[in-house]
Amino acid sequence: MEIIQTIIGLGASVMMPIIFFIVSLVFGVRISQAFKAAMYVGIGFVGVSMVITLLLDNLGPASQAMIERVGLNLVVVDTGWPTASTIGWGSAIMPIVVIGFLLINIILLALNLTKTVNIDIFNYWLFLLVGAVIYASSKNFWISIIITYVLFILALIAADKTAPYMQKEFDLKGISFPHLTCLAWVPFGIAINWIVDKIPGVNKIDLNPETISKRFGIIGEPISLGMILGLGIGLLAGYSVPNILTLAINVAAAMLLLPKMINILVEGLIIVRDAAEVKLKKWFPDREFYIGMDTALLIGEPSVLASGLILIPIAILLAFILPGNKVLPFVDLASLMFLLAMVTPFVKRNMFRMILSGTVILICIFYVGTAIGPEYTEAALMSKIEKPEGIQYMTNIVGTATTWIGWLAIKVGDLLQSVFS
């Protein structure tokens, strides 16, 4: 566990190249090529991280300024995914759960019950977070661990099922995404798409980057969309003209640079994927395998980024008007595009349907976050995280605990505890 924690502490940009270098050698890639693949993956993650940080650092203050202008004063505060990941990795269940995940993945692969080799160890926190909240709520160590194992298995199965759609839409052959937070919202996208298809007139609305670019020319290109959205967010935040222009340029830069950084990362992935495909077909002629990766690979898609930006003011409006909502969206407002990452193929990159899906998703998140605020805060305290001054309860809006799956898992944990107590 000390070795695992040390590697995880290095961050994805260092951890993933190490993993990819080892995996490359296992599949017979020459040392020089294995090094190249590992470095491309590492450099890609550094680039993606830099662009995302640029985006978050600019959108975060703008989102907070919008909240201050609206005057929202709600008692369950979104403290963001960095705090959420610390809760997961700091939980008492972490050592047993992490070792269990590695063994479960190996066993399921050996039994041909999954195709996904989940090397996205950094995002194990998504499962650990739910387990930590279940433990805080039920006070039962083993119930929280068992339910967390079940969620991990379900994520592998769902990753297998969604992989063909992701691979086709994003041109990522051999890749799957066992990312529970994003997987949880796929049914919402499918349902919204089905409903819109049944509404005459509305079902003809088609907003995707290509159609927008074709109709509006340069105005419809990703850099122009980023510029326009940045200007709009800056105006809503009440920024001065220089600050509005700075925000607009930075958002446009992210729209242009993020896909390029992801392409570098994918170059490294292709080297490993191709070598793995050859070896695995030789070792297992009738089997197909996927490499499980982070959904950060998906958010470079312009429709995902643009829709995520549009959701920021929508989230603030919903927090204000939803009856019974106690969640104040805050730190994670700048990360809303992740909620739409895996929804995209199921709505055919139609931004109109993506925004509708995102709105329904946010409504669900606000009510789940309101319901589990006390348990989430207790989990944070149990992980030695101090509650910020002036905050009654904590939550995060882009995390697994505030998905419908997270809520259901917490309730199942409470039910099992009442049965066995």
PDB file of C-alpha atoms in Angstrom, residues 169-170 189 192-194 196-197 201-212 301-308 310 340-341 343-358:
ATOM      1  CA  GLU A 169     -17.831   8.539 -31.525  1.00  0.00           C
ATOM      2  CA  PHE A 170     -14.398   9.574 -30.238  1.00  0.00           C
ATOM      3  CA  GLY A 189     -28.817  10.834 -21.920  1.00  0.00           C
ATOM      4  CA  ILE A 192     -33.667  12.393 -22.900  1.00  0.00           C
ATOM      5  CA  ASN A 193     -32.729  11.412 -26.449  1.00  0.00           C
ATOM      6  CA  TRP A 194     -35.709   9.032 -26.636  1.00  0.00           C
ATOM      7  CA  VAL A 196     -36.936  14.385 -27.643  1.00  0.00           C
ATOM      8  CA  ASP A 197     -37.256  11.988 -30.584  1.00  0.00           C
ATOM      9  CA  GLY A 201     -40.521  19.898 -34.195  1.00  0.00           C
ATOM     10  CA  VAL A 202     -38.208  19.673 -31.208  1.00  0.00           C
ATOM     11  CA  ASN A 203     -36.754  16.451 -32.615  1.00  0.00           C
ATOM     12  CA  LYS A 204     -35.553  18.456 -35.642  1.00  0.00           C
ATOM     13  CA  ILE A 205     -33.293  20.726 -33.552  1.00  0.00           C
ATOM     14  CA  ASP A 206     -29.702  19.725 -34.276  1.00  0.00           C
ATOM     15  CA  LEU A 207     -26.906  21.747 -32.715  1.00  0.00           C
ATOM     16  CA  ASN A 208     -23.453  20.263 -33.110  1.00  0.00           C
ATOM     17  CA  PRO A 209     -20.130  21.964 -33.900  1.00  0.00           C
ATOM     18  CA  GLU A 210     -20.241  20.905 -37.553  1.00  0.00           C
ATOM     19  CA  THR A 211     -23.747  22.205 -38.298  1.00  0.00           C
ATOM     20  CA  ILE A 212     -23.055  25.425 -36.367  1.00  0.00           C
ATOM     21  CA  GLU A 301     -14.687  17.239 -27.916  1.00  0.00           C
ATOM     22  CA  PRO A 302     -15.994  20.782 -28.683  1.00  0.00           C
ATOM     23  CA  SER A 303     -19.639  19.837 -28.076  1.00  0.00           C
ATOM     24  CA  VAL A 304     -18.754  18.536 -24.603  1.00  0.00           C
ATOM     25  CA  LEU A 305     -16.755  21.620 -23.652  1.00  0.00           C
ATOM     26  CA  ALA A 306     -19.287  24.095 -25.035  1.00  0.00           C
ATOM     27  CA  SER A 307     -22.275  22.354 -23.417  1.00  0.00           C
ATOM     28  CA  GLY A 308     -20.421  22.165 -20.098  1.00  0.00           C
ATOM     29  CA  ILE A 310     -23.435  26.644 -20.915  1.00  0.00           C
ATOM     30  CA  LEU A 340     -21.690  15.089 -20.284  1.00  0.00           C
ATOM     31  CA  ALA A 341     -18.590  13.208 -21.451  1.00  0.00           C
ATOM     32  CA  VAL A 343     -23.656  11.087 -22.655  1.00  0.00           C
ATOM     33  CA  THR A 344     -22.371  12.531 -25.938  1.00  0.00           C
ATOM     34  CA  PRO A 345     -22.538   9.441 -28.229  1.00  0.00           C
ATOM     35  CA  PHE A 346     -26.087   8.648 -27.127  1.00  0.00           C
ATOM     36  CA  VAL A 347     -27.378  12.069 -28.192  1.00  0.00           C
ATOM     37  CA  LYS A 348     -25.297  12.144 -31.399  1.00  0.00           C
ATOM     38  CA  ARG A 349     -23.231  15.152 -30.204  1.00  0.00           C
ATOM     39  CA  ASN A 350     -26.393  17.266 -30.378  1.00  0.00           C
ATOM     40  CA  MET A 351     -25.672  20.121 -27.972  1.00  0.00           C
ATOM     41  CA  PHE A 352     -29.374  20.896 -27.546  1.00  0.00           C
ATOM     42  CA  ARG A 353     -29.961  17.384 -26.197  1.00  0.00           C
ATOM     43  CA  MET A 354     -26.738  17.468 -24.212  1.00  0.00           C
ATOM     44  CA  ILE A 355     -27.807  20.667 -22.431  1.00  0.00           C
ATOM     45  CA  LEU A 356     -31.264  19.192 -21.732  1.00  0.00           C
ATOM     46  CA  SER A 357     -29.606  16.057 -20.344  1.00  0.00           C
ATOM     47  CA  GLY A 358     -27.211  18.164 -18.278  1.00  0.00           C
TER      48      GLY A 358
END
